[in-house]
Amino acid sequence: MIKKSLQLFMGMLFLCGAASAQVRLTDESQLRKLSIAEMAVTNLYVDSVDEQKLVEDAIRGMLEKLDPHSSYSTPKEVKKMNEPLQGSFEGIGVQFNMMEDTLVVIQTIAKGPCEKVGIVAGDRIVGVNDTAIAGVKMSREDIMARLRGPKGTIARLKVVRLGIKDTLTFDVERDKIPVKSIDAAYIIRPGIGYIRIGNFGATTYREFLAALGTLKAQGMADLVLDLQENGGGYLQAAAQIAGELLQQGDLIVYTEGRRVPRRDYTAEAHGSMQEGRVVVLVDEYTASAAEIVTGAIQDNDRGIVVGRRTFGKGLVQRPIDLPDGSMIRLTIAHYYTPSGRCIQKPYVKGKQKDYAMDVVNRLKHGELTNKDSIHFADSLRFLTLKRHRTVYGGGGIMPDEFVPLDTTRYTKFHRELAAKSVIIQQNLRFIDKHRKQLKRQYADFGQFKQQFQVPQELVDAIMAEAEKKKIKPKDDEERTKTLPMLTLQLKALIARDLWDMSEYYSIMNEESDIVKRGLEALGKQ
């Protein structure tokens, strides 16, 4: 085992050394010390030990004493982590939800495997390859594992369809299924396009260009770029998208570390969205690659940033692949905005819990609800590159226009209804019952958005289910306060299930304080 441990660790050093000739080889005596300790525990400890777990725990222990973003992932975790960023997975191509213990198809992926064989929204998939998946209390993860599989393999699906007595059987050939990273793109006001990016993955840049092209064809001149709750992703995708909004040669971001020399990322060509006005929407969960785009737009005076101070994840990780498919993500540098601000918020090494509680602490200190609670030292003052406006470092991106978090919008009663799946389950029942009728009644989304009102029967069903689950409002006042946001959410969910996510956000954004302030900010530019 000593030889294996030494080979593993030396292999890691070689990978790092290939990227930078300045990497100093670790003292071999320290490597030997680590290996002897592992060998002693494996061979001499009083009880049997899992050698693989022992090594993994040792790696995690080393990384946990560093920064909050250096990490170790098992092969299974690596696959799960990379899937949303790689732009596709292999499966049958359906969006579904669970109604009690039955899988109900919400939508089939356009031109995907299930659509090709005739599976439709509302179908219940009750069996996969002779294994029952309905009525057996199977977890969502286990169901997905059975539906997914290598491209070209066959999933034999047993399907129950409303109005048809017999169970239907479909042989579905699994294929590559695209994973979209752009959640929504639509014309939010005449001449103003809205694009919401969920993360920055392998296909995000192509999706962004396609969305720009579609919106321009519909008359878009100005852009609202929504990066709220965007946790980041690939640096290259963020740099490419920022480049579309900037002039050729404009600095987007630079990275620099102890052993990594400075590297600049600049706009490579004249972007396709240079002329119109731009507003970027952010919140306390906007992080990493999303902060790179935000900082580039703000520091180059290309647009206005609206919302709340971003998360502050400005550490660059290098993936180090290990022989068994596991991975170390090791921090090697910092991100800096064009004006020189370090995006990373302060942290204490090894204090992971404190770091994880930062957003909660911001709320307690009033930073999310009151701009006056946010203070910056003069040493953190920077100037934007073209208009020389004052901006501040110290972690995250502080918006140009602050929008406080409205903690009263969602009542405790509403949050409990959502947490216990009452809203989503009753909405699913309603759409399942009325899908065909709604499709006939509303020829297009515009008509639906203007005319549809959430029926009382759906609200009553939610209240009745809440009563069964012993979820009760504090008083009649809380119940009354809950209804406006509840009915808005229900209307948006119904729109999503009839059309897609753009329609969902088209409804929800009409009551979003950050979106409304962003639209106001466009008029000030």
Coordinates of C-alpha atoms in Angstrom, one line a residue:
M1 CA 0.0 0.0 0.0
I2 CA 3.0 2.3 0.6
K3 CA 3.9 2.1 -3.0
K4 CA 0.3 2.7 -4.2
S5 CA 0.0 5.8 -1.9
L6 CA 3.3 7.2 -3.0
Q7 CA 2.4 6.6 -6.7
L8 CA -1.0 8.3 -6.2
F9 CA 0.4 11.4 -4.5
M10 CA 3.4 11.7 -6.9
G11 CA 1.0 11.4 -9.8
M12 CA -1.0 14.3 -8.3
L13 CA 2.2 16.4 -8.0
F14 CA 3.1 15.6 -11.6
L15 CA -0.3 16.8 -12.8
C16 CA 0.2 20.1 -11.0
G17 CA 3.8 20.3 -12.1
A18 CA 2.8 19.9 -15.7
A19 CA 0.7 23.1 -15.4
S20 CA 3.5 25.1 -13.6
A21 CA 7.2 24.4 -13.6
Q22 CA 7.4 26.3 -10.4
V23 CA 5.7 23.7 -8.3
R24 CA 8.1 22.5 -5.6
L25 CA 8.1 18.7 -5.0
T26 CA 6.9 17.9 -1.5
D27 CA 9.6 16.5 1.0
E28 CA 9.6 12.8 0.3
S29 CA 9.9 12.1 4.0
Q30 CA 6.4 13.7 4.5
L31 CA 4.9 11.5 1.8
R32 CA 6.5 8.4 3.4
K33 CA 5.1 9.5 6.8
L34 CA 1.6 9.7 5.3
S35 CA 1.9 6.3 3.7
I36 CA 3.2 4.6 6.8
A37 CA 0.3 6.0 8.8
E38 CA -2.2 4.7 6.3
M39 CA -0.4 1.3 6.3
A40 CA -0.3 1.1 10.0
V41 CA -4.0 1.7 10.4
T42 CA -4.9 -0.7 7.6
N43 CA -2.8 -3.6 9.0
L44 CA -2.6 -3.1 12.7
Y45 CA -5.8 -1.4 13.9
V46 CA -7.9 -3.5 16.3
D47 CA -11.0 -3.5 14.0
S48 CA -11.2 -4.0 10.3
V49 CA -11.2 -0.8 8.2
D50 CA -12.4 0.2 4.8
E51 CA -9.1 1.0 3.1
Q52 CA -10.7 3.0 0.3
K53 CA -12.7 5.1 2.8
L54 CA -9.5 5.6 4.9
V55 CA -7.7 7.1 2.0
E56 CA -10.7 9.3 1.0
D57 CA -11.0 10.5 4.6
A58 CA -7.3 11.4 4.6
I59 CA -7.7 13.4 1.4
R60 CA -10.8 15.2 2.7
G61 CA -9.0 15.9 6.0
M62 CA -6.2 17.7 4.2
L63 CA -8.5 19.7 2.0
E64 CA -10.9 20.7 4.8
K65 CA -8.0 22.6 6.5
L66 CA -7.5 24.8 3.4
D67 CA -10.1 27.0 1.8
P68 CA -13.9 26.4 1.6
H69 CA -13.8 25.4 -2.0
S70 CA -11.0 22.9 -2.3
S71 CA -12.7 19.5 -2.2
Y72 CA -12.7 15.8 -2.9
S73 CA -15.4 14.0 -4.9
T74 CA -16.1 10.3 -5.3
P75 CA -16.6 8.9 -8.9
K76 CA -20.4 9.0 -8.3
E77 CA -20.2 12.6 -7.0
V78 CA -18.1 13.7 -9.9
K79 CA -20.6 12.3 -12.4
K80 CA -23.5 14.0 -10.6
M81 CA -21.6 17.3 -10.3
N82 CA -20.5 17.4 -14.0
E83 CA -23.8 16.5 -15.6
P84 CA -25.5 19.9 -15.3
L85 CA -22.4 21.5 -16.8
Q86 CA -21.7 19.1 -19.6
G87 CA -24.9 19.9 -21.5
S88 CA -26.4 16.5 -21.8
F89 CA -27.0 13.1 -20.3
E90 CA -28.2 9.8 -21.7
G91 CA -31.8 8.8 -21.0
I92 CA -35.4 8.7 -22.3
G93 CA -36.2 12.4 -22.5
V94 CA -39.0 13.4 -20.2
Q95 CA -39.7 16.0 -17.6
F96 CA -41.7 14.4 -14.8
N97 CA -43.0 14.8 -11.3
M98 CA -44.1 12.4 -8.7
M99 CA -47.8 12.4 -7.8
E100 CA -47.8 10.5 -4.5
D101 CA -45.8 7.4 -5.6
T102 CA -46.4 7.5 -9.3
L103 CA -44.3 9.1 -12.1
V104 CA -46.4 11.5 -14.2
V105 CA -44.9 12.9 -17.4
I106 CA -45.1 16.7 -17.4
Q107 CA -43.5 17.2 -20.8
T108 CA -41.5 15.2 -23.4
I109 CA -38.2 16.6 -24.7
A110 CA -38.8 17.9 -28.2
K111 CA -37.5 15.3 -30.7
G112 CA -36.4 13.2 -27.8
P113 CA -36.8 9.4 -27.5
C114 CA -40.1 9.4 -25.7
E115 CA -41.7 11.9 -28.0
K116 CA -40.7 9.8 -31.0
V117 CA -42.5 6.7 -29.7
G118 CA -45.7 8.6 -28.8
I119 CA -45.5 9.2 -25.0
V120 CA -47.4 12.3 -24.1
A121 CA -47.8 14.7 -21.2
G122 CA -50.1 13.2 -18.5
D123 CA -48.9 9.6 -19.1
R124 CA -48.0 7.6 -16.0
I125 CA -44.8 5.4 -16.3
V126 CA -45.5 2.5 -13.9
G127 CA -42.8 0.0 -15.0
V128 CA -39.3 0.0 -16.5
N129 CA -37.9 -3.3 -18.0
D130 CA -40.3 -5.4 -16.0
T131 CA -39.6 -3.6 -12.7
A132 CA -42.5 -1.8 -11.1
I133 CA -41.8 1.8 -10.2
A134 CA -45.3 2.9 -9.1
G135 CA -46.8 1.9 -5.8
V136 CA -43.6 0.6 -4.4
K137 CA -42.2 3.6 -2.5
M138 CA -39.1 3.8 -4.8
S139 CA -37.0 6.9 -4.3
R140 CA -36.8 9.5 -7.1
E141 CA -33.1 8.8 -7.5
D142 CA -33.7 5.0 -8.0
I143 CA -36.4 5.8 -10.6
M144 CA -34.1 8.1 -12.5
A145 CA -31.3 5.4 -12.4
R146 CA -33.7 3.0 -14.1
L147 CA -34.8 5.5 -16.8
R148 CA -31.3 6.6 -17.6
G149 CA -28.7 4.4 -19.3
P150 CA -26.2 4.3 -22.2
K151 CA -27.2 5.7 -25.6
G152 CA -28.7 3.0 -27.8
T153 CA -30.0 0.8 -25.0
I154 CA -33.7 0.0 -24.8
A155 CA -36.0 1.0 -21.9
R156 CA -39.3 -0.9 -22.1
L157 CA -41.8 1.3 -20.4
K158 CA -45.2 0.3 -19.0
V159 CA -47.5 3.3 -19.3
V160 CA -51.0 4.1 -18.0
R161 CA -52.9 6.7 -20.0
L162 CA -56.1 8.4 -18.8
G163 CA -59.0 7.2 -20.9
I164 CA -57.4 4.0 -22.0
K165 CA -58.2 0.8 -20.1
D166 CA -55.1 -1.3 -20.9
T167 CA -51.5 -0.6 -19.9
L168 CA -49.5 0.5 -22.9
T169 CA -45.9 -0.7 -23.6
F170 CA -43.3 1.4 -25.4
D171 CA -39.8 0.4 -26.3
V172 CA -37.7 3.6 -26.0
E173 CA -34.2 3.8 -27.3
R174 CA -32.1 5.9 -25.0
D175 CA -30.2 8.8 -26.5
K176 CA -28.3 12.0 -25.6
I177 CA -30.7 14.4 -23.8
P178 CA -29.8 18.1 -23.8
V179 CA -29.6 19.9 -20.5
K180 CA -30.4 23.6 -20.9
S181 CA -28.5 26.1 -18.8
I182 CA -30.7 29.1 -19.9
D183 CA -33.9 29.0 -17.9
A184 CA -35.8 31.6 -19.8
A185 CA -35.6 34.0 -22.7
Y186 CA -38.5 36.3 -23.8
I187 CA -39.5 39.9 -24.6
I188 CA -40.3 41.3 -21.2
R189 CA -41.3 44.8 -22.4
P190 CA -41.4 46.2 -26.0
G191 CA -37.8 46.4 -27.2
I192 CA -36.4 44.8 -24.0
G193 CA -35.3 41.2 -23.9
Y194 CA -34.9 39.1 -20.8
I195 CA -32.5 36.2 -20.5
R196 CA -32.1 34.1 -17.3
I197 CA -29.0 31.9 -17.0
G198 CA -29.2 29.1 -14.4
N199 CA -25.5 28.1 -14.6
F200 CA -22.5 28.4 -17.0
G201 CA -22.0 25.0 -18.7
A202 CA -20.6 23.6 -21.9
T203 CA -23.5 24.7 -24.0
T204 CA -24.4 28.0 -22.3
Y205 CA -22.6 30.2 -24.9
R206 CA -24.4 28.5 -27.8
E207 CA -27.7 28.8 -26.0
F208 CA -27.0 32.5 -25.2
L209 CA -26.2 33.3 -28.9
A210 CA -29.4 31.5 -30.0
A211 CA -31.5 33.4 -27.4
L212 CA -30.0 36.7 -28.5
G213 CA -30.7 35.9 -32.2
T214 CA -34.4 35.0 -31.4
L215 CA -35.0 38.1 -29.2
K216 CA -33.4 40.4 -31.7
A217 CA -35.7 39.0 -34.4
Q218 CA -38.6 39.9 -32.1
G219 CA -37.4 43.5 -31.8
M220 CA -35.0 43.4 -28.8
A221 CA -32.8 46.5 -28.4
D222 CA -31.9 46.3 -24.7
L223 CA -31.2 43.4 -22.4
V224 CA -32.0 42.3 -18.9
L225 CA -29.6 39.6 -17.9
D226 CA -30.8 37.7 -14.9
L227 CA -28.1 35.9 -12.9
Q228 CA -30.0 35.6 -9.6
E229 CA -29.3 32.2 -7.9
N230 CA -26.7 31.4 -10.6
G231 CA -24.0 29.4 -8.7
G232 CA -21.4 29.6 -11.5
G233 CA -19.8 27.0 -13.7
Y234 CA -17.3 27.2 -16.4
L235 CA -15.0 30.2 -16.6
Q236 CA -14.7 30.0 -20.3
A237 CA -18.5 30.1 -20.8
A238 CA -18.7 33.2 -18.6
A239 CA -15.9 34.9 -20.5
Q240 CA -17.5 34.2 -23.8
I241 CA -20.9 35.6 -22.8
A242 CA -19.3 38.7 -21.2
G243 CA -17.4 39.1 -24.5
E244 CA -20.6 39.4 -26.4
L245 CA -21.5 42.5 -24.4
L246 CA -18.2 44.2 -24.5
Q247 CA -15.8 45.8 -26.9
Q248 CA -12.9 43.8 -28.4
G249 CA -10.0 43.9 -26.0
D250 CA -12.0 44.8 -22.9
L251 CA -10.7 43.0 -19.8
I252 CA -13.2 40.5 -18.4
V253 CA -11.4 39.0 -15.5
Y254 CA -7.9 38.0 -14.5
T255 CA -6.6 35.1 -12.3
E256 CA -3.5 35.0 -10.2
G257 CA -2.1 32.8 -7.4
R258 CA 1.0 31.9 -5.5
R259 CA 2.2 29.5 -8.1
V260 CA 0.1 30.6 -11.0
P261 CA 1.1 33.7 -12.9
R262 CA -1.5 36.3 -13.8
R263 CA -3.7 35.4 -16.8
D264 CA -6.0 37.9 -18.4
Y265 CA -9.3 37.1 -20.1
T266 CA -10.4 39.7 -22.6
A267 CA -13.2 40.1 -25.1
E268 CA -11.9 38.4 -28.3
A269 CA -14.1 40.1 -30.9
H270 CA -16.7 42.8 -31.3
G271 CA -19.7 41.3 -29.4
S272 CA -23.1 40.8 -30.9
M273 CA -24.8 42.9 -28.2
Q274 CA -22.7 46.0 -27.9
E275 CA -25.2 48.8 -28.8
G276 CA -28.2 48.2 -26.5
R277 CA -28.5 49.0 -22.8
V278 CA -27.8 46.2 -20.3
V279 CA -28.9 45.5 -16.8
V280 CA -27.6 42.6 -14.8
L281 CA -29.8 41.2 -11.9
V282 CA -28.0 39.5 -9.0
D283 CA -28.7 38.4 -5.4
E284 CA -26.8 36.8 -2.5
Y285 CA -26.7 33.4 -4.3
T286 CA -25.1 34.8 -7.5
A287 CA -21.6 33.2 -7.4
S288 CA -18.3 32.4 -9.2
A289 CA -18.7 32.5 -13.0
A290 CA -21.8 34.6 -12.6
E291 CA -19.8 37.1 -10.5
I292 CA -17.2 37.3 -13.3
V293 CA -19.8 38.4 -15.8
T294 CA -21.3 40.9 -13.3
G295 CA -17.9 42.4 -12.4
A296 CA -16.9 42.7 -16.1
I297 CA -20.1 44.6 -17.0
Q298 CA -19.9 46.8 -13.9
D299 CA -16.1 47.6 -14.1
N300 CA -16.2 48.3 -17.9
D301 CA -19.3 50.6 -17.3
R302 CA -21.2 48.5 -19.8
G303 CA -24.4 48.3 -17.8
I304 CA -26.0 48.7 -14.4
V305 CA -26.0 45.9 -11.7
V306 CA -29.3 45.7 -9.7
G307 CA -30.1 43.5 -6.7
R308 CA -28.1 42.5 -3.6
R309 CA -24.4 41.8 -2.9
T310 CA -23.3 38.6 -4.6
F311 CA -22.0 35.5 -2.8
G312 CA -18.3 36.2 -3.1
K313 CA -16.9 33.0 -4.6
G314 CA -13.6 34.1 -6.2
L315 CA -11.3 31.1 -5.8
V316 CA -10.1 29.2 -8.9
Q317 CA -10.1 25.4 -8.7
R318 CA -8.1 23.1 -10.8
P319 CA -9.6 19.6 -11.2
I320 CA -7.1 16.8 -10.6
D321 CA -8.5 13.5 -11.9
L322 CA -7.6 10.4 -9.9
P323 CA -7.3 6.9 -11.3
D324 CA -10.6 5.5 -9.9
G325 CA -12.7 8.4 -11.4
S326 CA -12.7 10.5 -8.3
M327 CA -11.4 14.0 -8.3
I328 CA -9.7 16.7 -6.3
R329 CA -10.6 20.3 -7.0
L330 CA -7.7 22.3 -5.6
T331 CA -7.8 26.1 -5.3
I332 CA -4.8 27.5 -7.2
A333 CA -5.7 31.2 -7.7
H334 CA -8.1 34.1 -7.1
Y335 CA -10.4 35.8 -9.6
Y336 CA -10.1 39.6 -9.9
T337 CA -12.5 42.0 -11.7
P338 CA -11.1 44.4 -14.3
S339 CA -10.7 47.1 -11.8
G340 CA -8.6 44.8 -9.6
R341 CA -11.2 43.8 -7.0
C342 CA -10.8 40.3 -5.5
I343 CA -14.2 38.6 -5.8
Q344 CA -13.6 36.1 -2.9
K345 CA -15.1 37.1 0.4
P346 CA -13.0 36.7 3.6
Y347 CA -12.8 33.3 5.3
V348 CA -10.9 31.5 8.0
K349 CA -9.2 28.3 7.0
G350 CA -10.9 25.2 8.4
K351 CA -14.0 27.2 9.5
Q352 CA -16.3 25.7 6.9
K353 CA -19.4 26.0 9.0
D354 CA -19.0 29.7 9.6
Y355 CA -18.4 30.2 5.9
A356 CA -21.6 28.2 5.0
M357 CA -23.6 30.4 7.4
D358 CA -22.5 33.7 5.8
V359 CA -25.7 34.4 4.0
V360 CA -27.7 33.7 7.1
N361 CA -25.5 36.0 9.1
R362 CA -25.9 38.7 6.4
L363 CA -29.7 38.4 7.0
K364 CA -29.3 38.6 10.7
H365 CA -27.1 41.7 10.4
G366 CA -29.6 43.4 8.1
E367 CA -27.3 43.4 5.0
L368 CA -30.0 41.8 2.9
T369 CA -32.8 44.2 4.0
N370 CA -31.1 47.5 4.6
K371 CA -28.4 49.1 2.4
D372 CA -27.3 51.2 5.4
S373 CA -26.2 48.1 7.2
I374 CA -23.5 47.5 4.6
H375 CA -20.2 49.2 5.3
F376 CA -17.0 49.3 3.2
A377 CA -13.5 50.4 4.3
D378 CA -11.8 53.1 2.2
S379 CA -9.1 50.6 1.4
L380 CA -11.7 48.6 -0.5
R381 CA -12.5 51.5 -2.9
F382 CA -11.9 51.0 -6.6
L383 CA -12.8 52.9 -9.7
T384 CA -14.5 51.6 -12.9
L385 CA -12.4 51.7 -16.0
K386 CA -14.3 54.2 -18.2
R387 CA -16.5 56.4 -16.1
H388 CA -14.4 56.2 -13.0
R389 CA -17.3 55.4 -10.8
T390 CA -16.7 54.2 -7.2
V391 CA -17.1 50.5 -6.6
Y392 CA -16.0 48.4 -3.6
G393 CA -14.1 45.2 -3.1
G394 CA -14.1 42.9 0.0
G395 CA -15.9 40.0 -1.5
G396 CA -18.7 39.6 -4.0
I397 CA -20.1 42.4 -6.3
M398 CA -22.0 45.2 -4.7
P399 CA -24.8 46.3 -7.1
D400 CA -25.2 49.8 -8.4
E401 CA -28.8 49.8 -7.2
F402 CA -29.6 47.9 -4.0
V403 CA -33.0 46.1 -3.8
P404 CA -33.8 44.9 -0.2
L405 CA -35.1 41.4 0.4
D406 CA -38.8 41.5 1.2
T407 CA -39.0 39.0 4.1
T408 CA -42.8 39.5 4.3
R409 CA -43.7 38.4 0.8
Y410 CA -43.9 34.7 1.5
T411 CA -45.7 34.0 4.8
K412 CA -44.7 31.1 7.1
F413 CA -47.8 29.3 6.0
H414 CA -46.9 29.6 2.4
R415 CA -43.3 28.3 3.1
E416 CA -44.7 25.3 4.9
L417 CA -47.1 24.5 2.1
A418 CA -44.2 24.6 -0.3
A419 CA -41.8 22.6 2.0
K420 CA -44.3 19.8 2.4
S421 CA -45.0 19.6 -1.4
V422 CA -48.7 20.6 -1.0
I423 CA -48.5 23.3 -3.7
I424 CA -46.7 21.2 -6.3
Q425 CA -48.8 18.1 -5.7
Q426 CA -52.2 19.9 -5.9
N427 CA -51.0 21.8 -9.0
L428 CA -50.0 18.5 -10.6
R429 CA -53.5 17.1 -9.9
F430 CA -55.2 20.1 -11.4
I431 CA -53.1 20.2 -14.5
D432 CA -53.5 16.4 -14.9
K433 CA -57.3 16.8 -14.8
H434 CA -57.6 20.0 -16.9
R435 CA -54.7 19.9 -19.4
K436 CA -56.7 19.2 -22.5
Q437 CA -59.4 21.7 -21.6
L438 CA -56.8 24.5 -20.9
K439 CA -55.0 23.7 -24.2
R440 CA -58.3 24.1 -26.0
Q441 CA -59.3 27.3 -24.1
Y442 CA -56.0 29.2 -24.5
A443 CA -54.6 29.2 -28.0
D444 CA -51.3 30.8 -26.9
F445 CA -49.5 31.9 -23.8
G446 CA -50.3 35.6 -24.3
Q447 CA -54.0 34.9 -24.0
F448 CA -53.4 32.7 -21.0
K449 CA -51.3 35.3 -19.2
Q450 CA -53.9 38.0 -19.8
Q451 CA -57.1 36.0 -19.1
F452 CA -56.4 33.0 -16.8
Q453 CA -57.4 33.3 -13.2
V454 CA -56.5 30.5 -10.7
P455 CA -59.8 28.8 -9.9
Q456 CA -61.1 28.6 -6.4
E457 CA -61.3 24.8 -6.6
L458 CA -57.5 24.7 -6.8
V459 CA -57.0 27.0 -3.8
D460 CA -59.6 25.0 -1.9
A461 CA -57.9 21.8 -2.7
I462 CA -54.6 23.2 -1.3
M463 CA -56.3 24.4 1.9
A464 CA -58.0 21.0 2.4
E465 CA -54.7 19.1 1.9
A466 CA -53.0 21.6 4.3
E467 CA -55.7 20.8 6.9
K468 CA -55.0 17.0 6.5
K469 CA -51.3 17.6 7.1
K470 CA -52.0 19.9 10.0
I471 CA -50.5 22.9 8.3
K472 CA -52.4 26.0 9.5
P473 CA -52.1 29.7 9.1
K474 CA -51.6 31.6 12.4
D475 CA -54.8 33.5 11.8
D476 CA -57.1 34.7 9.1
E477 CA -54.8 37.6 8.4
E478 CA -51.9 35.3 7.5
R479 CA -54.2 33.3 5.3
T480 CA -55.3 36.4 3.5
K481 CA -51.6 37.6 3.1
T482 CA -50.7 34.2 1.6
L483 CA -53.2 34.2 -1.2
P484 CA -51.7 36.8 -3.6
M485 CA -48.3 35.1 -3.9
L486 CA -49.8 31.6 -3.8
T487 CA -52.1 32.2 -6.7
L488 CA -49.3 33.9 -8.7
Q489 CA -47.1 30.9 -8.1
L490 CA -49.9 28.5 -9.1
K491 CA -50.6 30.4 -12.3
A492 CA -46.8 30.3 -13.2
L493 CA -46.7 26.6 -12.5
I494 CA -49.6 25.9 -14.7
A495 CA -48.0 28.0 -17.4
R496 CA -44.8 26.0 -17.0
D497 CA -46.6 22.7 -17.4
L498 CA -48.5 23.9 -20.4
W499 CA -45.6 25.6 -22.1
D500 CA -42.1 25.9 -20.5
M501 CA -39.9 27.8 -18.1
S502 CA -39.9 31.1 -20.1
E503 CA -43.6 31.3 -19.5
Y504 CA -43.1 30.5 -15.8
Y505 CA -40.7 33.4 -15.4
S506 CA -42.8 35.7 -17.5
I507 CA -45.5 35.4 -14.8
M508 CA -43.4 35.4 -11.7
N509 CA -41.2 38.3 -12.8
E510 CA -44.2 40.7 -12.9
E511 CA -44.0 40.7 -9.1
S512 CA -40.3 40.5 -8.7
D513 CA -38.8 43.6 -6.9
I514 CA -35.4 43.0 -8.5
V515 CA -36.8 42.6 -12.0
K516 CA -39.0 45.6 -11.7
R517 CA -36.1 47.7 -10.4
G518 CA -34.0 46.4 -13.3
L519 CA -36.5 47.6 -15.8
E520 CA -36.6 51.0 -14.1
A521 CA -32.8 51.2 -14.2
L522 CA -32.8 50.7 -18.0
G523 CA -34.7 54.0 -18.3
K524 CA -32.0 55.8 -16.3
Q525 CA -29.1 54.8 -18.6

